């Protein structure tokens, strides 16, 4: 049962999180929480996230975060706590479509990829500039996620609107303490073809105890979605 929950969390995690650290110091500013791993500002990067998690189950968390893209601070969607085999299964599940939209602004697409920090959806250069410019004064943001699963009917598009407050103050504080950078995609995954990813995920799932590998993943997902 625990293994099933872990595997399901990968393909459904981004959708599920919209429906519902160690000795870190936390500071709440408006609708945001800043979490820093050490007592010395700037010694290690800090995380800034919306104060209500999208998803928090079985050690896996999903958040709207603010990270640094170069010198710009931009909103990202982050799933953390995923095992390496689950990250590989995420890569084979299909192209995750995600976007954020500030109240009254245009919808900006995010690119999603597995990284050493988790499964992160972040804006490209052009979108990053626009989002960085609009974030300090934004009063609300709408997060939209769609997760197609290979060989199965696409899951319903999920959308959630969040009210923001204290953002400019929180961003100023984040720059002072030192923000986390948007992580680079895992090289081992980014360089692989879909067929190779499927093979890697299949081997990883078999090693994790699923006799039929990727075939078991799709069967488990199908059973879960019918409940």
Coordinates of N, CA, C and O in Angstrom, one line a residue, residues 67-74 128 132 175 179 181:
X67 N 11.4 31.6 -6.5 CA 12.8 31.2 -6.6 C 13.4 32.2 -7.5 O 12.8 33.0 -8.2
X68 N 14.8 32.2 -7.5 CA 15.5 33.1 -8.4 C 15.8 32.5 -9.7 O 16.3 31.3 -9.8
X69 N 15.5 33.2 -10.8 CA 15.8 32.8 -12.2 C 16.8 33.9 -12.6 O 16.5 34.9 -13.1
X70 N 18.1 33.6 -12.4 CA 19.1 34.6 -12.6 C 19.0 35.6 -11.5 O 19.0 35.3 -10.3
X71 N 18.8 36.9 -11.8 CA 18.6 37.9 -10.8 C 17.1 38.2 -10.6 O 16.8 39.0 -9.7
X72 N 16.2 37.5 -11.3 CA 14.8 37.8 -11.1 C 14.2 36.8 -10.2 O 14.6 35.6 -10.1
X73 N 13.2 37.2 -9.4 CA 12.4 36.4 -8.5 C 11.1 36.0 -9.1 O 10.3 36.9 -9.4
X74 N 10.9 34.8 -9.4 CA 9.7 34.3 -10.1 C 8.9 33.2 -9.4 O 9.5 32.5 -8.6
X128 N 9.5 34.7 -17.5 CA 10.2 35.1 -16.2 C 10.2 36.6 -16.0 O 10.0 37.1 -14.9
X132 N 8.3 38.3 -13.0 CA 9.1 39.0 -12.0 C 8.6 40.5 -11.8 O 8.6 41.0 -10.7
X175 N 15.5 38.6 -0.8 CA 16.7 39.1 -1.4 C 17.8 39.3 -0.3 O 19.0 39.1 -0.6
X179 N 17.9 33.9 -1.9 CA 16.9 33.0 -2.4 C 17.4 31.7 -3.0 O 18.6 31.7 -3.4
X181 N 17.8 29.1 -6.1 CA 17.8 29.2 -7.5 C 16.9 28.2 -8.1 O 16.8 27.1 -7.6

